[in-house]
Each structure stands twice: as structure tokens, then as C-alpha cells.
Amino acid sequence: MRKIRLKSTPASRLEEHLLRELNEQQRAAAAAPDGYNLILAGPGSGKTRVITYRVACLIASGVPPEAIMLVTFTRRAAREMVHRLDPLIGDRAARVWAGTFHHIGNRLLRRSAALLGYRPNFTILDGEDQLDLIRLAMDDAQISGTGKMSPRPAEVLHLISFAANIRRPIGEVIADRHPDLAEWAESIAKVGQAYAARKLSSNCMDYDDLLLQWSRLIDEFPEERKRQASLFRHLLIDEMQDTNAVQVKILEQLAESGAGNLTAVGDDAQSIYKFRGANYDNILQFADRHPGAGIFRLEINYRSTPQIVALTRASIAHNQTGFPKELQSARSDGVLPLVVSADDAYDESAFLCDQILDQRDRGLALGEMAVLYRNHYDSILLQGELLARGIPYTIRSGLRFFEQAHIKDVLAHLRIVVNPRDEASWRRLLLLIPGVGPAKASALFDLLAKSDNPTAAIESAGAMAILPPRSKGFFAGFVADLRKLRATDPESHPAAAIGAILKGGYPSVVKQKYERPENRIADIEQFALLADKYESLDRLIADLILAGDIYGMDTVSTEEPKDVLVLSTIHQAKGLEWSHVFIPRMVEESFPHRRAIEEPGGEEEERRIFYVGISRARDELTISYPLCLPRGARGPVVFTTPSRFLTELEPSLYERAQVESSAGAGSGGSWPRLA
């Protein structure tokens, strides 16, 4: 009988793909032998492709798909990898345990929750649920209602979560990160215990528990650890540099108790999430923890031009720790990165807008450009200039500046000066006063509304009589602040009015009410600088309110408009890329951040943030810095020092330019320049 050979089998097709679609470095990593392996993947080096082919190769070698755990840091990454697996191995791709740590932990905990005192139908708390429960736990621990300015529930929840994820006592975390809360350390520890007890009694877990209880399960129950370890012949982890102490412990315990096959993929130079609890040593010391581990390097960059890659490589080489980098570009020549100095922050913003519009006129869509910054508040003057030019933009680093709660609070102060009968603004401000709820706020506003002189009515004995005793002192301070605010002549000097708000009691409100109060106060200081370009409070308020109507589409639409400029912190931009990237405010104390460089390893982490930022650019990279910055509206001008991340680079790696300031640049000459 004649035999007919199939022209292509799944294994032969995979081999064809490996030869055609992967370079030599990628093939070696994808086909790595069993055991412990570390794949160091530089920016744009095809990391996702290699992980996908690694899984395909394991399945082709006989490993059942359901015996592979692939851990990613986003659900989108997991979906993308499974989608890429489908044409390589068919519908078996869906059987791989692919997902985030929390997703996989949830699946495994459902099977064994009874060992931990939970029932399998436990529910998962969302953010609001967590805050509700932490408030009850604070009552249990008698941390609230003491008459002191107790920590905010969100602050307490963050401390409990952070301490758990880095596996350190909460007292140590408070001493290191929040010494101002030292007197509350013992009470916060009690809140943590009460919070845990309430979760258990209500059969609920929060997101941290999906890791912490999973870790406890394999720690305290050896049989369960063996059972889970036997489920998985191979473990793969993406973004190893972003793991915290709990995550890496879970993976390594399962690998050690099982087949001993763990592949870690990542880039030590992109470790930038220490503030979230990520431990840089998890990737840096991988080979030390696992002697004999294979190390594979992906150093061919398919994203960026040789000029951008050269600058990226030279910058990260100044770090003393980390794996050596020999990054190379696979692309043809491009233009040198451009480093631009401007006289001040206003000229810098005008220059950026000029460049963005010029690029658009040359055919590059706004969506192919991004402005990436170290600190969100560094974008505020630029946002004002974008609004003035009519350039639509979207914010990836949170809410648009003018939509944030603390900025709305400041606007409410300004609006009641312009219009003392503005009910919405009065209610917003009155509800900030401790002890004043909706009913008291309504009663106070009714008093103002009935008066011929609302300004006098707010200072009357009748207004004070409406308040509960605990609120009277706060209210008196609020009224005094309003008096000082009006004395600045805010109609003609809006910047001075914002300065008065900063000198009053509102910063204390920010510290008590909001997370990251230092950043929010910095936002308001930048708002004052923006306001200094306006001669009229009416125009400032109108511009900001109308701007929200015109360009607020990104806050209500689930799909981001394509032809819209992207503004983002570098932290939020990790993993993304654009044709042209702009990085502004490259000065000492801003980038690197002044507080970060005071911490151990802080300068190197800041340089890694810079590395991530510049490596987002495919074709063009523009870095800018102002030669001086004002310290507060109409305050003293401080001359800046260019960032060390620029001055340490060889000048041949970039082109230099200087903005020529001209009267009225950027705003049609209608705004006065800063003196």
C-alpha cells in the first residue's frame, strides 16, 4: 500500500514559525531547557512573542496545556498571549492557566477555602467595600472619634495593604514611610486585626487576600502545597521585576515543591514600582537563589531607531546595579534625539505645543504622539497651553487636571467670590468642614440665599448658631480664610487668590481628606502659576469650565478618540509606545524627584524611570527643560539645573537646541509674561 506523508504537522509548523518569526536570541529563550530560566528582555525586543512561543514549545514537547501556569500583571497581557497561542497550538491554548496572580489565586482558593476558615463561595471586596469595612474596623479599634485628627480610612487601608505585600510589620512601614503617623502605629495594627476578623466573619476577601491567603495556604498546609505543585509542570512569570515579596514566594515555593521548572521573564532596568511594593532583588538575584539557572538575553530592539536605542543604552549604563545591557536596534537610521532648553516653564509649554502642531501638520496623528512626565503636576502648565491652542488631549495618569477633586475645591473658593450665590460651590466647601453634613450645609446656604448680602451672612452669628459645637472652630477659620481671599482682589489677581488659599486652612483639609496630599498641594501651586497668565478671574474660570465641555470626551467615553494627544506619567506609560515622545521638565529635583533620590537606591530607580520613558519612542524623541521655574505665582524665580540624566550623557548622542522666546509666544500675546 502506498503511504502518503503529510506535508505539515503541528510540530513542523511550529518549527517553521520558530525559524521564520524569531531571531536567534528569541529561539534560544523560547526553547530553553527544563529547570530555572531567566529571560532578560530589553525594550521592544519581542518579549510577548518569546513567552508565547515558550508555551507553544512546551506543549509541542508533550506538556499538557493545563499543566502550565502563565502569570501576567494585566488581564490584557494574558488574553493577548492566549490569542497568539491559538494559531500555534489550536484550541488547546484555552486550557493554559493564564492570568494575573489575583485571577489564578482566586481559582485555586475556591478549591481549598475551607482549610483557611472560608467557604468556597467567598465574595471579593471592591475598593468601596474595603473602605466601608475599614471604617468599621477603625471603630472596632477605637481609632476614630477620639477628637484627634486620626488617619483617613484610605490611608490606613493603604498602609495595611503595603505592609502585607512586602511582608514587613506595619510599625516598620509607618516608621519608614509615614513617620508623621508614628503615634498611631499601634492603633493601625489593631485596625488591621479587626479588618481581617471582619473579612473572615463575613466570608469576604479583598484583592490582597487572593495573594496572602494563597500564600498562607501553601505555607501552612504542606499537603495542599504538594497538591498545587503537582498541578503545574511549568511556571512562567512575566514582568518578574514587578513582583513583590508575596508573589515571588508563592511561585518559588510551588516550583521547589514540584517539577522545579520556573521561567522568569522581565527587564531589571524597567523595575520602577518600588512605591507599590515591587522588589528589585526578585529579578536581580534570581540566579543567586537558583544556582545553575539559564540566563537568556533579548537585546535586539525592533521598536526604536538606532539613535534612540543608543541614548537608552548609554543612560542605563550609569547604574551601578543591574545586568549589563548590549541593546541594538534592528531598524534603519533615524534622527538624533533632541534636547531643548527654554527660558522658563511657560516657554517650554509653548514650545511643546508648537512641535505637536508642526508634527500634526506634517501628517503625524496626535494619537501617535505622547508627552510623558515624571510627576503629574509637571503637566499642568502644558494642559493650560493645550486648552488655549485647542489641541485635544487625554490623560492616562488619572483625571484631567481640572477635573480633580482638590482643583474643584479651589475653583469653588474662586467661584463664590465671583458669585456669592453659587449654591453648588458653597455646598462643596461647607461639606469640607468637619461635622457639617448635607442637612447643615443646606441650612447654611438657605441663610445665605435669603440674605441681601451673602458675604455678610456667612460671617453672622446666625450662621455660627446653625453649626454643631465641634464644627465652630473649623468654620471660623474657613470664614477668616474667605476674608483674606477677598482681600487679594481676586477678580484682577487670580494667582494671588490661589496663593491665599494655599496660605489658609485648605492645605490641612487636603492632608486630612485626600490621598497623596503633597502631590495635590503641588498641583495647586502649579495651578497658581497657570492663573498668573490671566488678568481676569472670570476668564480663568470660564476657560476651565468650558474646556471641560469641549475636551472632556475622554472622561465619559469608554473608547479613547484616536486623534488625541496622550499625556501620561512614565509609570502609566510602561509597555506602550508612540512614534514621537516628548519628555518635559528634565531638571534636578523634578526628574530625578527630590524625595526619591534621598532613599536607598533612589537615584538608580529614577534613572530606570527615565530609561522606560525614552524607550517608549519609536521614531523621534524630544526632551526639554526650563532654565528657571517660579516658586509660586509672582514669587521668586529659581534657576534650575538640568537633570543629571542629561548632563551625564555624551553630547554626541543628541542634538541641542534652545527656544527663542518671543513676546506673547504660545498664546497670541494676550497673557502677560511672568516677571
XYZ file of C-alpha atoms in Angstrom:
675
model
C 0.000 0.000 0.000
C 1.303 3.425 -0.927
C 1.927 5.737 2.047
C 1.376 9.468 1.821
C 3.358 11.762 4.138
C 1.581 14.833 5.457
C 3.258 17.959 4.239
C 2.847 19.734 7.579
C 2.234 18.583 11.166
C 1.629 20.833 14.171
C 5.206 20.226 15.311
C 6.669 21.003 11.904
C 4.503 24.118 11.580
C 5.743 25.333 14.948
C 9.324 24.714 13.876
C 8.687 26.707 10.697
C 7.291 29.567 12.786
C 10.282 29.453 15.118
C 12.701 29.724 12.215
C 10.728 32.377 10.352
C 9.441 34.649 13.123
C 12.094 34.520 15.857
C 15.698 35.643 15.812
C 18.472 33.509 17.267
C 18.243 35.025 20.762
C 14.473 34.623 20.829
C 14.607 30.996 19.632
C 17.124 30.082 22.314
C 14.915 31.572 25.017
C 11.716 30.004 23.682
C 13.325 26.570 23.527
C 15.133 26.833 26.894
C 15.604 23.503 28.701
C 13.663 22.491 31.792
C 14.695 23.982 35.115
C 15.073 27.566 36.235
C 15.440 30.130 33.455
C 15.706 33.903 33.417
C 14.875 35.723 30.177
C 16.104 39.330 30.244
C 14.049 41.162 27.646
C 15.051 44.713 26.696
C 12.505 47.265 25.425
C 10.942 46.361 22.085
C 12.749 43.006 21.968
C 9.696 40.791 21.366
C 9.121 39.636 24.943
C 5.467 38.695 24.444
C 6.310 36.739 21.321
C 9.010 34.775 23.138
C 6.743 33.908 26.072
C 4.056 32.747 23.652
C 6.483 30.536 21.755
C 7.935 29.229 25.012
C 4.482 27.954 25.971
C 3.922 26.531 22.467
C 7.258 24.710 22.579
C 6.422 23.178 25.962
C 3.084 21.893 24.673
C 4.702 20.584 21.486
C 7.178 18.667 23.672
C 4.326 16.882 25.450
C 3.488 19.122 28.411
C -0.313 19.251 28.835
C -1.614 22.841 28.457
C -3.435 22.608 31.795
C -0.077 21.830 33.478
C 1.299 25.263 32.546
C 0.782 28.341 34.702
C 1.443 31.631 32.897
C 1.279 34.593 35.257
C 0.974 38.119 33.859
C 0.392 41.505 35.502
C -2.637 42.503 33.440
C -5.595 40.570 32.120
C -4.989 42.175 28.736
C -1.493 40.656 28.563
C -2.870 37.207 29.426
C -5.582 37.481 26.766
C -3.068 38.620 24.163
C -0.760 35.685 24.842
C -3.575 33.128 24.702
C -4.783 34.758 21.456
C -1.297 34.439 19.959
C -1.106 30.819 21.072
C -4.253 29.846 19.199
C -2.753 29.737 15.666
C 0.257 27.825 17.035
C -1.445 25.110 19.091
C -5.168 25.494 18.330
C -7.973 25.431 20.876
C -5.700 23.843 23.487
C -4.491 27.376 24.259
C -7.607 27.977 26.369
C -6.531 25.201 28.761
C -3.366 27.031 29.871
C -3.671 28.594 33.341
C -3.067 32.124 32.088
C -3.934 35.203 34.109
C -2.873 37.621 36.790
C -1.723 36.497 40.228
C -5.092 37.508 41.630
C -7.041 35.658 38.935
C -5.134 32.410 39.435
C -5.140 32.774 43.217
C -8.917 33.145 43.164
C -9.310 29.903 41.182
C -7.072 27.910 43.494
C -8.542 29.327 46.706
C -12.061 28.307 45.702
C -10.935 24.679 45.873
C -9.442 24.819 49.361
C -11.016 27.801 51.131
C -12.304 25.584 53.971
C -8.751 24.980 55.196
C -8.475 28.714 55.867
C -11.853 29.075 57.568
C -13.608 30.433 54.476
C -16.405 28.910 52.456
C -15.848 28.329 48.701
C -18.470 30.945 47.831
C -16.480 33.790 49.439
C -17.019 37.171 47.838
C -14.329 39.627 46.728
C -14.488 43.173 48.065
C -14.099 46.080 45.664
C -12.471 49.361 46.654
C -15.611 50.932 48.129
C -16.432 47.750 50.041
C -12.930 47.749 51.512
C -13.255 51.341 52.700
C -16.642 50.627 54.289
C -15.184 47.657 56.161
C -12.025 49.515 57.212
C -14.188 52.273 58.729
C -15.970 49.653 60.829
C -12.616 48.161 61.789
C -11.413 51.617 62.843
C -14.452 51.857 65.103
C -13.625 48.402 66.492
C -10.093 49.564 67.274
C -11.383 52.912 68.614
C -9.126 54.823 66.233
C -11.863 57.248 65.187
C -13.991 59.578 67.205
C -11.141 60.363 69.619
C -11.146 64.106 68.975
C -7.712 63.896 67.331
C -7.003 64.244 63.631
C -6.997 60.489 63.100
C -5.644 58.903 59.890
C -8.050 58.672 56.979
C -9.584 55.255 56.209
C -7.946 55.171 52.750
C -4.574 55.928 54.327
C -4.996 53.155 56.903
C -6.084 50.682 54.226
C -3.049 51.536 52.083
C -0.641 51.013 54.990
C -2.189 47.655 55.905
C -2.040 46.517 52.275
C 1.500 47.725 51.623
C 2.902 46.120 54.778
C 1.254 42.807 53.925
C 2.571 42.755 50.363
C 6.180 43.470 51.317
C 5.964 41.095 54.319
C 7.048 43.642 56.913
C 5.456 44.642 60.251
C 3.194 47.615 59.864
C 5.072 49.500 62.581
C 8.255 49.361 60.492
C 6.420 50.549 57.387
C 4.943 53.506 59.258
C 8.355 54.406 60.718
C 9.959 54.315 57.244
C 7.266 55.833 55.047
C 4.920 57.772 57.345
C 6.771 58.871 60.488
C 4.068 61.508 60.962
C 1.718 58.634 61.878
C 4.084 57.061 64.424
C 1.724 57.810 67.334
C -0.982 55.827 65.539
C 1.150 52.750 64.715
C -0.223 50.541 67.472
C -3.802 51.554 66.736
C -3.386 50.946 62.993
C -2.027 47.468 63.739
C -5.204 46.809 65.756
C -7.296 48.049 62.841
C -5.536 45.505 60.634
C -6.504 42.717 63.023
C -10.098 43.937 63.260
C -10.306 44.280 59.469
C -9.077 40.704 58.980
C -11.576 39.417 61.537
C -14.464 41.218 59.862
C -13.496 39.828 56.430
C -13.371 36.287 57.791
C -16.680 36.553 59.650
C -18.414 37.900 56.527
C -16.760 35.305 54.245
C -15.097 38.035 52.170
C -11.620 38.534 50.763
C -10.055 41.640 49.321
C -7.579 41.704 46.439
C -4.604 41.345 48.763
C -6.130 38.220 50.294
C -6.118 36.491 46.920
C -2.328 36.547 47.305
C -1.946 36.484 51.089
C -4.403 33.639 51.675
C -2.942 31.724 48.738
C 0.489 32.126 50.287
C -0.849 31.083 53.682
C -2.469 28.023 52.100
C 0.805 26.683 50.721
C 2.757 27.788 53.802
C 0.615 26.224 56.496
C -0.698 23.146 54.691
C 2.117 21.017 53.186
C -0.314 18.616 51.532
C -2.030 21.483 49.787
C 1.329 22.833 48.635
C 2.197 19.418 47.176
C -1.210 19.176 45.512
C -0.885 22.589 43.845
C 2.718 21.926 42.871
C 1.666 18.676 41.205
C -0.867 20.546 39.080
C 1.810 22.537 37.254
C 4.846 21.121 35.490
C 5.938 24.548 34.286
C 5.528 28.003 35.799
C 6.136 31.169 33.763
C 6.060 34.703 35.130
C 6.004 37.841 33.005
C 7.423 41.153 34.340
C 9.440 39.474 37.089
C 10.911 42.831 38.117
C 7.449 43.969 39.225
C 6.789 41.141 41.704
C 6.545 41.773 45.420
C 7.708 39.537 48.277
C 4.455 37.554 48.459
C 4.208 36.889 44.728
C 7.748 35.635 44.248
C 7.479 33.451 47.358
C 4.346 31.725 46.021
C 5.926 30.922 42.652
C 9.237 29.728 44.017
C 7.594 27.549 46.679
C 5.432 25.863 44.035
C 8.427 25.342 41.737
C 10.587 23.910 44.526
C 7.811 21.584 45.678
C 7.045 20.437 42.156
C 8.966 19.806 38.955
C 11.418 22.654 39.517
C 10.556 24.410 36.260
C 10.251 28.177 36.537
C 10.815 30.666 33.720
C 11.021 34.309 34.783
C 10.813 36.998 32.113
C 11.452 40.702 32.544
C 13.850 43.617 32.404
C 15.643 44.671 35.573
C 16.104 48.137 34.056
C 12.323 48.572 33.947
C 11.853 47.997 37.673
C 10.049 51.242 38.586
C 7.301 50.242 41.007
C 9.047 50.216 44.364
C 6.332 52.518 45.687
C 3.831 49.688 45.092
C 5.968 47.157 46.914
C 7.838 45.664 43.940
C 11.186 44.212 44.984
C 14.058 44.828 42.553
C 16.042 41.940 44.034
C 13.429 39.420 42.877
C 14.861 39.603 39.352
C 18.369 40.818 40.162
C 19.135 37.895 42.484
C 17.208 35.212 40.606
C 20.371 33.345 39.606
C 21.724 33.581 43.159
C 18.596 31.949 44.533
C 18.691 29.292 41.813
C 22.320 28.325 41.068
C 22.751 26.969 37.573
C 19.760 28.849 36.196
C 19.868 29.565 32.468
C 20.123 33.236 31.533
C 18.912 34.370 28.122
C 19.180 37.921 26.823
C 16.906 39.559 24.258
C 18.837 42.636 23.188
C 17.654 43.362 19.644
C 15.188 46.241 19.724
C 12.569 46.248 16.942
C 10.767 49.351 18.233
C 13.179 52.278 18.236
C 15.704 53.784 15.848
C 19.445 53.200 16.462
C 19.785 56.778 17.728
C 17.115 56.325 20.400
C 18.469 52.911 21.404
C 21.989 54.337 21.709
C 20.788 57.018 24.111
C 18.767 54.449 26.070
C 21.767 52.131 26.368
C 24.121 54.924 27.416
C 21.748 56.198 30.089
C 21.137 52.902 31.886
C 24.876 52.109 31.808
C 25.318 54.733 34.568
C 23.504 52.475 37.051
C 25.893 50.506 39.225
C 23.461 47.628 39.800
C 21.674 45.590 37.174
C 22.577 43.224 34.386
C 24.856 44.581 31.648
C 22.998 45.768 28.549
C 24.137 45.459 24.930
C 20.993 46.801 23.292
C 20.967 47.041 19.490
C 18.356 48.362 17.072
C 17.084 46.308 14.162
C 15.790 49.431 12.408
C 17.355 51.762 9.876
C 18.826 55.123 10.834
C 16.643 57.891 12.225
C 17.190 61.353 13.656
C 19.110 62.154 16.813
C 17.047 62.755 19.965
C 16.537 66.470 20.549
C 17.338 68.126 23.897
C 15.807 71.601 24.178
C 16.187 74.319 26.795
C 13.583 77.066 27.253
C 13.782 80.281 29.251
C 11.012 79.258 31.612
C 8.194 76.764 32.080
C 5.783 78.870 30.025
C 8.129 78.895 27.022
C 8.656 75.171 27.442
C 4.899 74.530 27.240
C 4.561 76.845 24.220
C 7.447 75.039 22.503
C 5.860 71.628 23.095
C 2.583 72.811 21.588
C 4.390 74.302 18.594
C 6.154 70.986 17.984
C 2.977 68.948 18.400
C 1.086 71.115 15.917
C 4.024 71.054 13.497
C 4.124 67.246 13.627
C 0.384 67.091 13.016
C 0.696 69.409 10.030
C 3.348 67.060 8.627
C 0.888 64.160 8.778
C 1.541 62.517 12.157
C -1.713 61.875 14.011
C -1.993 63.303 17.513
C -2.587 59.777 18.804
C 0.905 58.841 17.611
C 2.423 61.421 19.985
C 2.729 61.369 23.761
C 4.010 63.723 26.433
C 5.435 61.647 29.273
C 6.410 63.207 32.586
C 7.805 62.123 35.933
C 5.205 63.929 38.053
C 1.582 64.559 37.152
C 1.733 68.165 38.351
C 4.504 68.873 35.821
C 1.820 68.703 33.119
C -0.393 71.472 34.467
C 1.043 74.451 32.571
C 1.096 72.319 29.438
C -2.573 71.415 29.900
C -3.398 75.100 30.116
C -1.470 75.786 26.891
C -3.134 72.845 25.120
C -6.536 74.207 26.064
C -5.591 77.671 24.831
C -4.437 76.224 21.484
C -7.473 73.965 21.094
C -5.358 70.796 20.990
C -7.444 67.835 22.224
C -5.689 65.576 24.696
C -6.373 62.665 27.006
C -4.845 61.936 30.392
C -3.539 58.439 31.090
C -2.199 59.332 34.549
C -5.566 59.924 36.189
C -8.219 62.580 35.801
C -7.611 65.653 33.708
C -6.090 68.281 35.942
C -9.191 70.472 36.030
C -11.456 67.555 36.964
C -9.619 66.533 40.122
C -11.394 66.983 43.447
C -8.841 69.307 45.042
C -8.763 71.579 41.979
C -12.564 71.675 42.017
C -12.319 72.722 45.664
C -10.025 75.611 44.729
C -12.327 76.602 41.877
C -15.247 76.553 44.315
C -13.403 79.083 46.507
C -12.903 81.314 43.477
C -16.434 80.902 42.189
C -18.124 82.043 45.411
C -16.007 85.199 45.285
C -17.270 85.890 41.765
C -20.820 84.753 42.528
C -21.713 84.615 46.255
C -24.991 82.860 45.383
C -23.328 79.852 43.698
C -25.101 77.057 45.583
C -23.053 74.135 44.224
C -19.766 75.782 45.184
C -20.979 76.737 48.668
C -22.185 73.198 49.317
C -18.871 71.738 48.133
C -16.895 73.928 50.538
C -19.254 73.650 53.509
C -19.151 69.848 53.323
C -15.374 70.017 53.783
C -15.884 71.353 57.315
C -15.729 68.552 59.926
C -19.150 67.865 61.403
C -21.069 69.550 58.571
C -23.256 67.161 56.619
C -25.815 67.733 53.869
C -28.502 68.976 56.286
C -26.292 71.602 57.947
C -24.876 72.654 54.553
C -28.445 73.167 53.264
C -29.380 75.206 56.318
C -26.323 77.426 55.941
C -26.944 78.006 52.257
C -30.614 78.809 52.900
C -29.421 81.522 55.280
C -27.104 82.943 52.605
C -29.689 82.715 49.838
C -32.250 84.706 51.830
C -29.778 87.470 52.632
C -29.259 90.589 50.554
C -25.556 90.262 51.398
C -24.433 86.586 51.397
C -20.874 87.613 52.233
C -22.023 89.279 55.449
C -24.473 86.466 56.218
C -21.728 83.826 56.260
C -19.944 85.827 58.966
C -23.056 86.340 61.094
C -23.929 84.889 64.478
C -26.901 83.216 62.778
C -24.580 81.134 60.613
C -22.495 80.128 63.614
C -25.636 79.114 65.523
C -26.523 76.518 62.881
C -23.288 74.598 63.445
C -22.649 71.804 65.944
C -20.072 72.654 68.635
C -17.235 70.587 67.113
C -17.554 72.490 63.813
C -17.489 76.057 65.122
C -13.695 76.441 65.289
C -13.212 74.998 61.804
C -15.975 77.229 60.434
C -14.437 80.338 61.996
C -11.148 79.509 60.283
C -12.959 78.999 56.974
C -14.675 82.393 57.256
C -11.351 84.078 58.079
C -9.778 82.439 55.020
C -12.571 83.776 52.799
C -11.956 87.260 54.152
C -8.255 87.033 53.261
C -9.142 85.616 49.866
C -11.361 88.593 49.041
C -8.618 90.986 50.207
C -6.313 89.804 47.411
C -8.583 91.403 44.792
C -9.142 88.003 43.143
C -11.136 89.491 40.262
C -7.932 91.017 38.875
C -5.317 88.771 40.534
C -6.491 85.141 40.401
C -2.986 83.831 41.073
C -2.807 85.824 44.305
C -6.210 84.435 45.279
C -4.988 80.855 44.845
C -1.898 81.796 46.841
C -4.182 82.956 49.664
C -5.993 79.608 49.591
C -2.643 77.848 49.955
C -1.744 80.045 52.951
C -5.056 79.363 54.695
C -6.546 76.249 56.213
C -7.244 74.402 52.973
C -3.875 72.529 52.839
C -4.819 70.950 56.199
C -8.101 69.836 54.638
C -6.182 68.255 51.759
C -3.937 66.350 54.182
C -6.925 65.038 56.093
C -9.290 64.327 53.211
C -7.239 63.157 50.237
C -4.588 60.612 49.389
C -1.129 61.837 48.306
C -1.695 65.315 49.800
C 1.816 66.554 48.917
C 1.173 65.928 45.225
C -2.198 67.673 45.419
C -0.721 70.748 47.066
C 1.944 70.784 44.330
C -0.920 70.659 41.809
C -2.464 73.761 43.359
C 0.888 75.574 43.307
C 1.131 74.826 39.581
C -2.473 75.987 39.165
C -1.410 79.333 40.670
C 1.352 79.596 38.058
C -1.155 78.935 35.301
C -3.546 81.507 36.781
C -0.743 84.093 36.713
C -1.176 84.240 32.936
C -4.735 85.547 33.387
C -5.717 89.124 34.185
C -9.303 88.184 34.972
C -10.750 85.615 37.355
C -13.908 85.465 35.232
C -11.894 84.430 32.189
C -9.878 81.852 34.113
C -12.986 80.159 35.480
C -14.852 80.350 32.157
C -11.905 78.879 30.238
C -11.581 75.944 32.607
C -15.285 75.153 32.817
C -15.827 75.446 29.054
C -12.687 73.425 28.376
C -14.221 70.529 30.266
C -17.252 70.639 27.986
C -15.201 70.757 24.791
C -12.396 68.339 25.560
C -13.893 66.175 28.269
C -14.801 63.343 25.920
C -12.158 61.080 27.400
C -13.820 61.107 30.807
C -17.196 59.859 29.593
C -16.296 57.625 26.668
C -15.126 54.050 27.107
C -13.241 54.250 23.830
C -10.473 56.797 23.588
C -10.553 59.039 20.494
C -7.742 58.123 18.131
C -6.585 61.556 17.055
C -5.979 62.880 20.540
C -2.645 63.687 22.136
C -1.677 61.406 25.032
C -0.441 62.846 28.333
C 0.816 60.356 30.891
C 3.212 59.760 33.714
C 6.011 57.431 32.702
C 4.793 54.883 35.244
C 1.443 54.673 33.453
C 3.104 54.509 30.029
C 5.159 51.380 30.695
C 4.542 48.769 27.996
C 3.220 51.334 25.497
C 4.865 53.093 22.561
C 4.398 56.102 20.264
C 6.049 57.460 17.149
C 7.122 60.716 18.835
C 7.631 61.024 22.595
C 8.151 64.315 24.456
C 9.640 64.328 27.963
C 9.437 67.761 29.645
C 10.713 69.297 32.905
C 14.045 67.420 32.901
C 15.572 69.344 35.802
C 17.061 68.350 39.134
C 14.507 67.915 41.952
C 11.804 67.224 39.396
C 13.406 64.396 37.409
C 15.020 62.835 39.397
C 12.472 63.601 42.045
C 13.982 65.276 45.094
C 12.439 62.881 47.629
C 13.192 59.733 45.662
C 16.935 60.329 45.490
C 17.098 60.570 49.277
C 16.032 56.931 49.602
C 18.459 53.985 49.296
C 18.691 53.049 45.613
C 16.530 56.043 44.734
C 18.783 57.578 42.084
C 19.053 54.295 40.202
C 15.292 53.763 40.266
C 14.792 57.309 38.959
C 17.245 56.548 36.144
C 15.277 53.391 35.369
C 12.133 55.548 35.112
C 13.974 57.765 32.610
C 15.046 54.624 30.716
C 11.429 53.467 30.493
C 10.300 56.900 29.294
C 12.800 57.332 26.473
C 12.379 53.745 25.312
C 8.668 54.380 24.548
C 9.682 56.344 21.407
C 9.802 54.636 18.028
C 10.930 57.382 15.653
C 11.540 60.670 17.446
C 12.373 61.702 20.993
C 12.300 65.263 22.323
C 13.480 66.102 25.834
C 13.021 69.606 27.226
C 13.742 71.617 30.344
C 13.176 75.196 31.542
C 16.155 77.289 32.646
C 14.140 78.702 35.528
C 10.998 77.929 37.481
C 8.887 80.313 39.556
C 8.271 79.293 43.143
C 4.622 80.208 43.450
C 2.689 82.741 41.437
C 4.554 86.067 41.240
C 7.088 84.541 43.603
C 10.852 84.397 43.221
C 12.284 82.792 40.104
C 14.616 79.893 40.821
C 17.236 78.961 38.279
C 17.240 75.250 37.525
C 19.951 72.677 36.975
C 19.478 70.316 34.026
C 18.815 66.763 35.123
C 21.865 64.634 35.837
C 20.317 62.117 33.453
C 21.083 64.598 30.659
C 24.414 66.033 31.771
C 25.946 62.573 32.246
C 25.303 61.653 28.580
C 27.799 62.155 25.785
C 26.728 65.235 23.749
C 27.172 63.265 20.516
C 24.115 61.179 21.433
C 21.666 64.039 20.927
C 21.119 67.356 19.202
C 20.927 70.541 21.277
C 18.501 73.399 20.708
C 17.267 76.448 22.586
C 13.841 78.045 22.404
C 13.938 81.660 21.276
C 11.417 83.434 23.458
C 9.151 85.969 21.769
C 6.528 88.259 23.264
C 3.194 86.527 23.523
C 4.559 83.198 22.286
C 2.093 80.403 22.576
C -0.968 82.434 23.498
C -1.412 85.122 20.894
C 0.188 87.734 23.144
C -2.993 88.020 25.242
C -1.470 86.789 28.509
C 1.188 88.697 30.464
C 4.561 87.048 30.908
C 5.861 86.131 34.336
C 8.041 88.935 35.706
